[in-house]
Short mmCIF file of C-alpha atoms in Angstrom, two decimals:
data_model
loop_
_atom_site.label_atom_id
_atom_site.label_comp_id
_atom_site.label_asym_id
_atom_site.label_seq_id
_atom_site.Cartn_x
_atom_site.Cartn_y
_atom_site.Cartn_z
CA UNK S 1 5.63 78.03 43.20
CA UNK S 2 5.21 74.37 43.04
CA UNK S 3 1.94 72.99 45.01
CA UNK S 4 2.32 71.02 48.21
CA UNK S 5 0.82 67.95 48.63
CA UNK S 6 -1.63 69.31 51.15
CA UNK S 7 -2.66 71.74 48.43
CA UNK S 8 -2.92 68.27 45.96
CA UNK S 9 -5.01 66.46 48.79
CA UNK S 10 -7.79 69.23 49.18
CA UNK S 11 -8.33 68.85 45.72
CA UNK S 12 -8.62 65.56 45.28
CA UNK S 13 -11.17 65.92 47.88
CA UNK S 14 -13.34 68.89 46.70
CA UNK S 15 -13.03 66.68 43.03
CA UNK S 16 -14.28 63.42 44.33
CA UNK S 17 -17.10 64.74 46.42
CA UNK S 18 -18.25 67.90 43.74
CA UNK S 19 -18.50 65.18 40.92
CA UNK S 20 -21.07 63.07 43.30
CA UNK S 21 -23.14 65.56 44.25
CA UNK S 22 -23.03 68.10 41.35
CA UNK S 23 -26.00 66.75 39.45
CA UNK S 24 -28.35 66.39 42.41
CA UNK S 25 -30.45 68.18 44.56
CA UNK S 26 -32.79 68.31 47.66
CA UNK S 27 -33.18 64.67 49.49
CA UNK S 28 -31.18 62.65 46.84
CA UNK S 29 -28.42 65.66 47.37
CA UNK S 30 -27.92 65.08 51.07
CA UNK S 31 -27.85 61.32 50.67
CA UNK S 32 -24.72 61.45 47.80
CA UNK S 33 -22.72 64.38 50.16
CA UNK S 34 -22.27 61.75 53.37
CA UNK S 35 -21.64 58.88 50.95
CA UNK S 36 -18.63 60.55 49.04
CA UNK S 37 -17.93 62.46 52.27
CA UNK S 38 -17.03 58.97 54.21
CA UNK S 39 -15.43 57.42 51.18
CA UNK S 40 -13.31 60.86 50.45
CA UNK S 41 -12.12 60.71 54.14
CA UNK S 42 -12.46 56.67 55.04
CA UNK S 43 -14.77 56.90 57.50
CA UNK S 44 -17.33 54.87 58.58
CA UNK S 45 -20.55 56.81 58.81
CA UNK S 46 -21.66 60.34 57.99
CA UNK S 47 -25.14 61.86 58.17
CA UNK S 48 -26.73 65.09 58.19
CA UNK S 49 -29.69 66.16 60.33
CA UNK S 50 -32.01 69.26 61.19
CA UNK S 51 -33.84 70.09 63.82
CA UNK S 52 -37.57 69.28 64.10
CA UNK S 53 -39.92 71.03 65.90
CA UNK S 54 -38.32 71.88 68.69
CA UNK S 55 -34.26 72.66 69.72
CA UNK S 56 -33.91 70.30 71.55
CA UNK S 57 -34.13 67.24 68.82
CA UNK S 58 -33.55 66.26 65.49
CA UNK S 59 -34.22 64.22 62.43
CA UNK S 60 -31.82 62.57 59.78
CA UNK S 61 -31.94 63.39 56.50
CA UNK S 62 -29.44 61.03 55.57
CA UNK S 63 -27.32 58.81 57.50
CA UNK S 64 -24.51 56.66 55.15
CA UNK S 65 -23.15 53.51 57.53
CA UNK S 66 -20.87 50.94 56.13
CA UNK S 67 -21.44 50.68 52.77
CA UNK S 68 -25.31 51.56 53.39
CA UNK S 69 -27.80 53.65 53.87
CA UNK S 70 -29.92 53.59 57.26
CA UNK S 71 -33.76 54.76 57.31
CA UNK S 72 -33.92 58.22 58.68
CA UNK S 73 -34.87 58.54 62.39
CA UNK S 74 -35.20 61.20 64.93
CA UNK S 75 -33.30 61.59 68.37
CA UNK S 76 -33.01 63.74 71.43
CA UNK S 77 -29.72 66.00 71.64
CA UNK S 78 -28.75 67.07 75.63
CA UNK S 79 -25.74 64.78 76.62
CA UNK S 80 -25.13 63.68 72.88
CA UNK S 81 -21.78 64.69 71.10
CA UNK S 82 -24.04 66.75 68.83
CA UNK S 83 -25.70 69.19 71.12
CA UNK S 84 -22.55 71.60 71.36
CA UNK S 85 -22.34 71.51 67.12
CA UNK S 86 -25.95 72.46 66.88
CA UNK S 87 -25.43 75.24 69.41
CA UNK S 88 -23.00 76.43 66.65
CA UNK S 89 -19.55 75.05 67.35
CA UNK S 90 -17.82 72.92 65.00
CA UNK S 91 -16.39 69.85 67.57
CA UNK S 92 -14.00 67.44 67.02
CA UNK S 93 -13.44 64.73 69.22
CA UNK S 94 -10.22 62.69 67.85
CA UNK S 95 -10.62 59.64 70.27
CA UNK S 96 -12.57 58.16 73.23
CA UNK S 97 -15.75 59.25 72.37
CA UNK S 98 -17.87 56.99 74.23
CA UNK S 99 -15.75 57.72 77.69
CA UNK S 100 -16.61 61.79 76.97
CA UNK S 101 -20.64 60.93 76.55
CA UNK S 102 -21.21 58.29 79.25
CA UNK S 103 -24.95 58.75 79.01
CA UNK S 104 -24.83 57.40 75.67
CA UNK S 105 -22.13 55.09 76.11
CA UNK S 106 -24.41 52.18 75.33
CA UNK S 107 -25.39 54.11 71.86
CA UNK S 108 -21.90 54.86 71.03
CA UNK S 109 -20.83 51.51 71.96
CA UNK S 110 -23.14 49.67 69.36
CA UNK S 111 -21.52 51.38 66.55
CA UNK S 112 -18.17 51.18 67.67
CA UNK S 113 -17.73 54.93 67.53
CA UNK S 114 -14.48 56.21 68.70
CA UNK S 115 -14.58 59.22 66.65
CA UNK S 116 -17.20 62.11 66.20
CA UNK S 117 -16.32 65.10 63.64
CA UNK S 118 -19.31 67.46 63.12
CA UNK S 119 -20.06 71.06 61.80
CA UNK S 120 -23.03 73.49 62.26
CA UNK S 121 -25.44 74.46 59.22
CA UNK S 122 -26.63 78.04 59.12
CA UNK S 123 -28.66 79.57 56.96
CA UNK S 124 -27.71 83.20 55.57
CA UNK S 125 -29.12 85.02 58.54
CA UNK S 126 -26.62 82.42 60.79
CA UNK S 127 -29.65 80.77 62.09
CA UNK S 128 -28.32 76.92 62.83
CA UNK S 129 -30.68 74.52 60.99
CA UNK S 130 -28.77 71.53 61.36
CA UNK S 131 -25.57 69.90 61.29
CA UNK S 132 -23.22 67.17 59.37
CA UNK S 133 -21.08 64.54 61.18
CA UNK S 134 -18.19 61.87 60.83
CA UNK S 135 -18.54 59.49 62.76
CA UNK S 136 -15.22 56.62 62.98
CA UNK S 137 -14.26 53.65 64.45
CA UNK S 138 -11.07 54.79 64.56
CA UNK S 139 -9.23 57.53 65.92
CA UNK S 140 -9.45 60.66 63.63
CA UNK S 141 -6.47 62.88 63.40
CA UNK S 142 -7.88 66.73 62.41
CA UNK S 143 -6.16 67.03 59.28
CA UNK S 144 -6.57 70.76 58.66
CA UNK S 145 -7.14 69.61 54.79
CA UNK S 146 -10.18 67.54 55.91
CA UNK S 147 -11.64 69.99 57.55
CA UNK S 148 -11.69 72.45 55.15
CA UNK S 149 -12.92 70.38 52.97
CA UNK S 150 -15.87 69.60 55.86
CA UNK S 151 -16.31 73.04 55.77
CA UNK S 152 -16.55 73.78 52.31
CA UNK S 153 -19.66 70.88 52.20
CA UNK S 154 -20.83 72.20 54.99
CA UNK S 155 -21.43 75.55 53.57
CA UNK S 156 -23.12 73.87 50.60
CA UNK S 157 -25.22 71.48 52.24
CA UNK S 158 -26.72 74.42 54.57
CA UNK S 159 -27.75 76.88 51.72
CA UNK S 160 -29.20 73.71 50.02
CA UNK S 161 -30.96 72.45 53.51
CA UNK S 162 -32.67 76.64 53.33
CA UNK S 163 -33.67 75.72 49.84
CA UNK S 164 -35.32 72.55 50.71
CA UNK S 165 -37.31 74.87 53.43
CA UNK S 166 -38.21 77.33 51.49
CA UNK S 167 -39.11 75.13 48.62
CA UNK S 168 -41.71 73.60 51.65
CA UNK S 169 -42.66 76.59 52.74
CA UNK S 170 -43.85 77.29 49.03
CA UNK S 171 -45.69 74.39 48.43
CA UNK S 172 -47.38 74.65 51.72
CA UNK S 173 -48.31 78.40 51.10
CA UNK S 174 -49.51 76.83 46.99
CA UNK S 175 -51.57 74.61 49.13
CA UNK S 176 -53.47 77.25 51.61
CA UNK S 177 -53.42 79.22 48.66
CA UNK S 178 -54.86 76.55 46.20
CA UNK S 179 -57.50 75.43 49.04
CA UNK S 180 -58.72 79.66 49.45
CA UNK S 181 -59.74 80.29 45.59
CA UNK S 182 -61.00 76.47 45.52
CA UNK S 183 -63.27 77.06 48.24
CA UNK S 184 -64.75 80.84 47.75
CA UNK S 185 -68.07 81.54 45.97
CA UNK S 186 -66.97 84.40 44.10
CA UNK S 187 -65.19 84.47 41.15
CA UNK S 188 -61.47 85.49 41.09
CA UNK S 189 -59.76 86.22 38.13
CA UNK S 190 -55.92 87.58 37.95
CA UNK S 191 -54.31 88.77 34.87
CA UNK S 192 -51.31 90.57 33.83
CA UNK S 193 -49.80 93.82 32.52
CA UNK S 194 -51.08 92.56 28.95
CA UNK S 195 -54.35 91.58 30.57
CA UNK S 196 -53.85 88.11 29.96
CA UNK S 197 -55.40 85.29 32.19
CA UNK S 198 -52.74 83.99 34.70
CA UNK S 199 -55.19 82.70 37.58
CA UNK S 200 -58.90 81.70 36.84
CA UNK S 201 -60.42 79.70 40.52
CA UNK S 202 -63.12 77.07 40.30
CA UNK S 203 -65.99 79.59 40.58
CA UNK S 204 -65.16 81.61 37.97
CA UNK S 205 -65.17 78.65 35.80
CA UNK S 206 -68.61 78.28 37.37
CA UNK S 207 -69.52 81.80 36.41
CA UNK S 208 -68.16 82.07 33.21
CA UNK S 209 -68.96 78.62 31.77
CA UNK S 210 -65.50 77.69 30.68
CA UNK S 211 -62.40 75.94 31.88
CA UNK S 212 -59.53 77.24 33.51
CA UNK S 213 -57.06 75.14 31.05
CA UNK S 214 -58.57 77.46 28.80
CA UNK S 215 -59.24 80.33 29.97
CA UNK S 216 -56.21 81.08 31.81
CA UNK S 217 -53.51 82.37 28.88
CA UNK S 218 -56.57 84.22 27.36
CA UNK S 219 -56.91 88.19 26.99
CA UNK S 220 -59.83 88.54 29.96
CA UNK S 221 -61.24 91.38 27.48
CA UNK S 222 -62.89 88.60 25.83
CA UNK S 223 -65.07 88.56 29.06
CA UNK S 224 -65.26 92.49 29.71
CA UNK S 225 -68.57 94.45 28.63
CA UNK S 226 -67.75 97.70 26.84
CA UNK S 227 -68.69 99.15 30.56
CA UNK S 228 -66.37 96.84 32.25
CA UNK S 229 -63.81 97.51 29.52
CA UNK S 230 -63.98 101.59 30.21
CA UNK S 231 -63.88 100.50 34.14
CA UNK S 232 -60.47 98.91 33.88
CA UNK S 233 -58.70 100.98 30.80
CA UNK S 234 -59.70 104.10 33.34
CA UNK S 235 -58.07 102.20 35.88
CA UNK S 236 -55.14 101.25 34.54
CA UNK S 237 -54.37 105.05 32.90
CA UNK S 238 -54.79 106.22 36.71
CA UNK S 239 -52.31 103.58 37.91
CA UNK S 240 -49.58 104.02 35.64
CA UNK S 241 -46.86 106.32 36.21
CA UNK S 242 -43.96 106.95 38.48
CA UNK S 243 -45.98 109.30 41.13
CA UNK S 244 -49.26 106.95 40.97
CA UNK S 245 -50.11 104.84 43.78
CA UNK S 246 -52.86 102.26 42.46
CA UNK S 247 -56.01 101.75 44.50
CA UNK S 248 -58.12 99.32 44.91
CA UNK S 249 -61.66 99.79 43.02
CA UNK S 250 -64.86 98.64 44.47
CA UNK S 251 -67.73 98.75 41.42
CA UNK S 252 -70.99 97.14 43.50
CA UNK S 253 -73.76 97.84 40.95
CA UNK S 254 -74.65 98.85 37.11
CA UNK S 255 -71.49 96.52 35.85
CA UNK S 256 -71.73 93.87 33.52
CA UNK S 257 -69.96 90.79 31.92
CA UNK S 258 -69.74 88.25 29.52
CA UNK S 259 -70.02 84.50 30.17
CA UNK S 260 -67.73 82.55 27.13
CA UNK S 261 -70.73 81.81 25.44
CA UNK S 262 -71.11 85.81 25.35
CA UNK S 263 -74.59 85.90 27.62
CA UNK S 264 -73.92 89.27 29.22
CA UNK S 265 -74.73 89.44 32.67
CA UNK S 266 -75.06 91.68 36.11
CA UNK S 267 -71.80 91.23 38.16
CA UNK S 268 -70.51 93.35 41.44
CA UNK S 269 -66.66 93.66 41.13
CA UNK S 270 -63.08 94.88 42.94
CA UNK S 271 -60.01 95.18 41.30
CA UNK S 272 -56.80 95.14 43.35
CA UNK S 273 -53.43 96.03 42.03
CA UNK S 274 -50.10 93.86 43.17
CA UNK S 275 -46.57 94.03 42.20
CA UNK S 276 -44.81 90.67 42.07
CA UNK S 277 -41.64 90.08 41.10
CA UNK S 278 -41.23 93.79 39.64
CA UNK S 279 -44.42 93.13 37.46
CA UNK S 280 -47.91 94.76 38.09
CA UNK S 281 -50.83 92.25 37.78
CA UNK S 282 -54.38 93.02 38.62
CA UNK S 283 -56.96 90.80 40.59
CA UNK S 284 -60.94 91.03 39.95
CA UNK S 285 -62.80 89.26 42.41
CA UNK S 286 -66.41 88.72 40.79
CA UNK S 287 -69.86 88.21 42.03
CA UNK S 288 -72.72 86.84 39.49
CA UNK S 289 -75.28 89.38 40.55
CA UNK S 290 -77.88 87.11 38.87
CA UNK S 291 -77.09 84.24 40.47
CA UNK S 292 -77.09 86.22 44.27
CA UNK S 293 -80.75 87.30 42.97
CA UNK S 294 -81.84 83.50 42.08
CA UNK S 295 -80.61 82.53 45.12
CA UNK S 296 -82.19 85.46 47.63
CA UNK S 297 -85.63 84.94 45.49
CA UNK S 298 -85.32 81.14 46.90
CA UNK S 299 -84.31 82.11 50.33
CA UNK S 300 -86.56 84.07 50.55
CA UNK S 301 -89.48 81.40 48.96
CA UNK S 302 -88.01 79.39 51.61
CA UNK S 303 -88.63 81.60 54.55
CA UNK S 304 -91.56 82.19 53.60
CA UNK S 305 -92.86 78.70 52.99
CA UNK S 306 -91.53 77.75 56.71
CA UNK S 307 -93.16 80.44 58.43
CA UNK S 308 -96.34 79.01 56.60
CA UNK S 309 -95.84 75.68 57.93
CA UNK S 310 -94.93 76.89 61.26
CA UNK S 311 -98.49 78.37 62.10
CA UNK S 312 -100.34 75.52 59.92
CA UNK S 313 -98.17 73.49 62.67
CA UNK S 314 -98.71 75.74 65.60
CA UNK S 315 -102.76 76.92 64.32
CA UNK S 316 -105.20 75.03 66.56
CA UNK S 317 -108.16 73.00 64.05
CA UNK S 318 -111.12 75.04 64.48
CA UNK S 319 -114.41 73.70 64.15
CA UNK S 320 -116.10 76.67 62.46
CA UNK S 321 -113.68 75.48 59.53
CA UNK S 322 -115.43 71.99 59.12
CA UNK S 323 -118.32 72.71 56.58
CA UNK S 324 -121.11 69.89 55.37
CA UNK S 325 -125.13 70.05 55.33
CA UNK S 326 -126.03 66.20 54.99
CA UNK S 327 -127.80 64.86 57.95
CA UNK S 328 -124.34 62.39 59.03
CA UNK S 329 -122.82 66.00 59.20
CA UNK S 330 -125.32 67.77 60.92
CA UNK S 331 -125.44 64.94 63.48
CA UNK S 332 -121.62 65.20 63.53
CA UNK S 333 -121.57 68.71 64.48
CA UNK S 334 -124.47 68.59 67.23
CA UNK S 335 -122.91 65.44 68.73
CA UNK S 336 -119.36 67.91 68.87
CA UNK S 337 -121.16 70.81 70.47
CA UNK S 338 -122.75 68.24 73.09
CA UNK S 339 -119.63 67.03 74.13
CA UNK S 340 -117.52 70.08 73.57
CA UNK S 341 -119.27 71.81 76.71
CA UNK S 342 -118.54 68.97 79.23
CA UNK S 343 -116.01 67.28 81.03
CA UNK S 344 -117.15 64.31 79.35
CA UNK S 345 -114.87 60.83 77.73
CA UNK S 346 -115.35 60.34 74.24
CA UNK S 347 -113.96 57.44 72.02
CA UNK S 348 -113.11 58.27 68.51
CA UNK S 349 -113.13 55.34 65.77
CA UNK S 350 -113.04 55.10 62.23
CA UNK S 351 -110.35 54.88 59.64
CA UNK S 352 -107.16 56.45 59.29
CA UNK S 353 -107.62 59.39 56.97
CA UNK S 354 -111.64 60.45 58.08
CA UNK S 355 -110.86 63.56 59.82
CA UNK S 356 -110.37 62.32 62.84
CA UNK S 357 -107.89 64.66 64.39
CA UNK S 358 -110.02 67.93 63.22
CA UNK S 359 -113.01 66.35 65.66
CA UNK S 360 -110.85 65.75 68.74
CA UNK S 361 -109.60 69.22 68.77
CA UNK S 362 -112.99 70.94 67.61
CA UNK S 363 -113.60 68.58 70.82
CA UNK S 364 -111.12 70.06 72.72
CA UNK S 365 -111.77 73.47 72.12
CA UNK S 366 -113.94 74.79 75.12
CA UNK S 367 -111.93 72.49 77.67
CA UNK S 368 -109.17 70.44 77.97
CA UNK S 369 -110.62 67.03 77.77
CA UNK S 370 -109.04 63.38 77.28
CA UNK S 371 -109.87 61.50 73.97
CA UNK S 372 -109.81 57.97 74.45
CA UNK S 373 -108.27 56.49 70.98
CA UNK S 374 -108.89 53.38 69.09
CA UNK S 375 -106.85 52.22 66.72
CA UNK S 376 -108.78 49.96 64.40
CA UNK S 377 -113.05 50.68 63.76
CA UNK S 378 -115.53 49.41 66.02
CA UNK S 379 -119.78 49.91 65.31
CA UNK S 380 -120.90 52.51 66.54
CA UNK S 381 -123.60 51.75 69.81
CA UNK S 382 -126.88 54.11 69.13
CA UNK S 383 -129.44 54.31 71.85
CA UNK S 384 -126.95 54.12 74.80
CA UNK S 385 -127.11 56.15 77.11
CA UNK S 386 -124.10 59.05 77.08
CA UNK S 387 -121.91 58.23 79.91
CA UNK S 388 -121.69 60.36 83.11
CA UNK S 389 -117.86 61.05 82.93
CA UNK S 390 -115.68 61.64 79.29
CA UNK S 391 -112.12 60.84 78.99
CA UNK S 392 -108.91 63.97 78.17
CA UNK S 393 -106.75 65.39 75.97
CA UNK S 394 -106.31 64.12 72.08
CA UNK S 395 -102.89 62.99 71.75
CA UNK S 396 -102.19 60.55 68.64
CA UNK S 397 -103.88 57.37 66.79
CA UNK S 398 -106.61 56.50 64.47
CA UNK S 399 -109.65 59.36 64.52
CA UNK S 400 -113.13 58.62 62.79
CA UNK S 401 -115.94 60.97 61.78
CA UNK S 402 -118.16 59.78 64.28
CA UNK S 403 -118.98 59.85 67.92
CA UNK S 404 -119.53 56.62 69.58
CA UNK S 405 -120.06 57.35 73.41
CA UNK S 406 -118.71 54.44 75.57
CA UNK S 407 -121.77 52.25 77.31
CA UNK S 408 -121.08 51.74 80.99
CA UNK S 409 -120.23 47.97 81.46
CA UNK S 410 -123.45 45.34 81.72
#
């Protein structure tokens, strides 16, 4: 049977438009379908779009016009000739486009569109994602021929639109993924069914002093004690099997490994089992027991140091604490007890650094009083009288190792 010249035309079309976008895929892809799609059918622009967040909108992912290609853009879809396509009917509107969508008649209008031509893409659960469209200045006339062949592209440019998701979807999990072992403290280590490196994290290059370029590819029994060793062979014996259900193993104390320079060290350990792919690999996460230590000894240095320096903060100065026997002492302390019993003002001089502080409060002890402050030295005034009223509290400034009291004014 000799083939028509429908027959002849499909093919044509399915050859022009498979050699342009054989050899591509993803982005660059999408851009060489709506080319050779609107120079295969001689129209004047064809894109293809997905939805964004929402239903209700969507985003090129390449739009061909005239001879070009136009930066992608977004756009809203109720009362555009799109919205019934992306509710998952092909539509076909062979003339007066702009008359049918008068609330984007100016739009339309600026393209000169008088023909629209678009199909739905699904994924394989049916699930619309998006959609491709013709788009003519001229009337189109639904040649059965051309739409199959829209079809056909259509069909190919939706499983390659899921691809492009899921490819996302990968590289965003990667990145959670990626951002989880770079950020924990403890080691984690995954190998596989010959107990060979596949995933070595930043702290377990930490731990184990080496890289991951080189670690990861490496038996891991290079880092195993011959207790750690016994551990996992016992381990994987129980696992194996078609009746075994592997468990995770939890080994917090009495476990050791070795660092690549072969220092053996206290670790705490689980192993977890996982199947991926058909394959069994097994993930240690590891904790440098030595390093916990080191790091509780200095908490708890810490702790104990601030708790010091909270009461040396908190502690009142006593005088009993102040010790000397030379007669400027002695004097010292008997002109403290004088004024220590009264409600008395007292001016404090001398230079910064003399223990100044140490006689307001022994000062301050019995009562509350007021210590007037002076902030450079003045001579002190012997064989005036001790006035009849003495200042308050100590608060802050330059203190002095002796007593001046204040004369009454001449």
């Amino acid at each position: 049977m000799s083939r028509t010249s429908t027959d002849l035309h499909i093919d044509q079309l399915l050859r022009i438009i498979a050699e342009g976008t054989a050899a591509v895929t993803g982005d660059d892809f999408m851009r060489s379908l709506v080319r050779h799609l609107a120079e295969a059918l001689d129209v004047k622009y064809a894109f293809v779009a997905e939805f964004t967040e929402v239903k209700t909108r969507v985003g090129t992912l390449a739009f061909w016009a005239d001879g070009e290609f136009l930066e992608n853009f977004e756009y809203d879809l109720p009362g555009t000739p799109c919205e019934a396509v992306l509710a998952g009917e092909m539509r076909l509107y062979k003339a007066g486009v702009q008359d049918l969508f008068p609330s984007h008649r100016e739009e339309l209008a600026a393209i000169g569109a008088e023909s629209y031509l678009a199909i739905p893409l699904a994924d394989r659960a049916g699930e619309v994602m998006g959609h491709l469209a013709l788009i003519d200045v001229k009337p189109m006339s639904g040649d059965p021929s051309e739409l199959s062949v829209l079809r056909i592209f259509a069909a190919r440019a939706g499983a390659e639109l899921e691809r492009m998701r899921a490819e996302e979807l990968l590289r965003r999990s990667e990145e959670r993924l990626g951002s989880i072992l770079a950020s924990a403290m403890d080691a984690i280590v995954t190998i596989d069914e010959s107990r060979r490196i596949t995933l070595f994290n930043n702290a377990a290059e930490r731990i184990f002093g080496c890289s991951k370029s080189w670690a990861q590819g490496q038996p891991f029994d290079r880092f195993l004690s011959k207790g750690f060793r016994n551990l996992l062979e016992r381990h994987l014996r129980e696992s194996t099997g078609e009746s075994a259900k592997p468990q995770p193993v939890w080994a917090p104390e009495g476990l050791t490994a070795l660092r690549a320079n072969r220092e053996e060290f206290p670790i705490e350990a689980t192993l977890s089992p996982l199947e991926l792919g058909g394959k069994r690999y097994y993930t240690f996460i590891l904790r440098d027991v030595d390093e916990r230590r080191k790091i509780e000894a200095e908490l708890h240095r810490l702790q104990t140091e601030n708790v010091f320096l909270q009461e040396e903060i908190s502690a009142p100065y006593r005088f009993e604490e102040m010790i000397g026997g030379s007669p400027a002492m002695r004097s010292l302390f008997s002109d403290v007890e004088q004024v220590a019993g009264t409600d008395s003002t007292v001016l404090i001089i001398g230079e910064t650094g003399t223990g100044k502080e140490r006689i307001a409060h022994a000062c301050d002890r019995p009562h509350a009083l007021h210590v007037g402050l002076q902030a450079k030295p003045a001579p002190a005034r012997s064989g005036s009288p001790m006035p009849s009223t003495i200042s308050a509290r100590a608060r802050t400034g330059f203190w002095s190792s002796s007593i001046a009291p204040r004369c009454p004014p001449n």
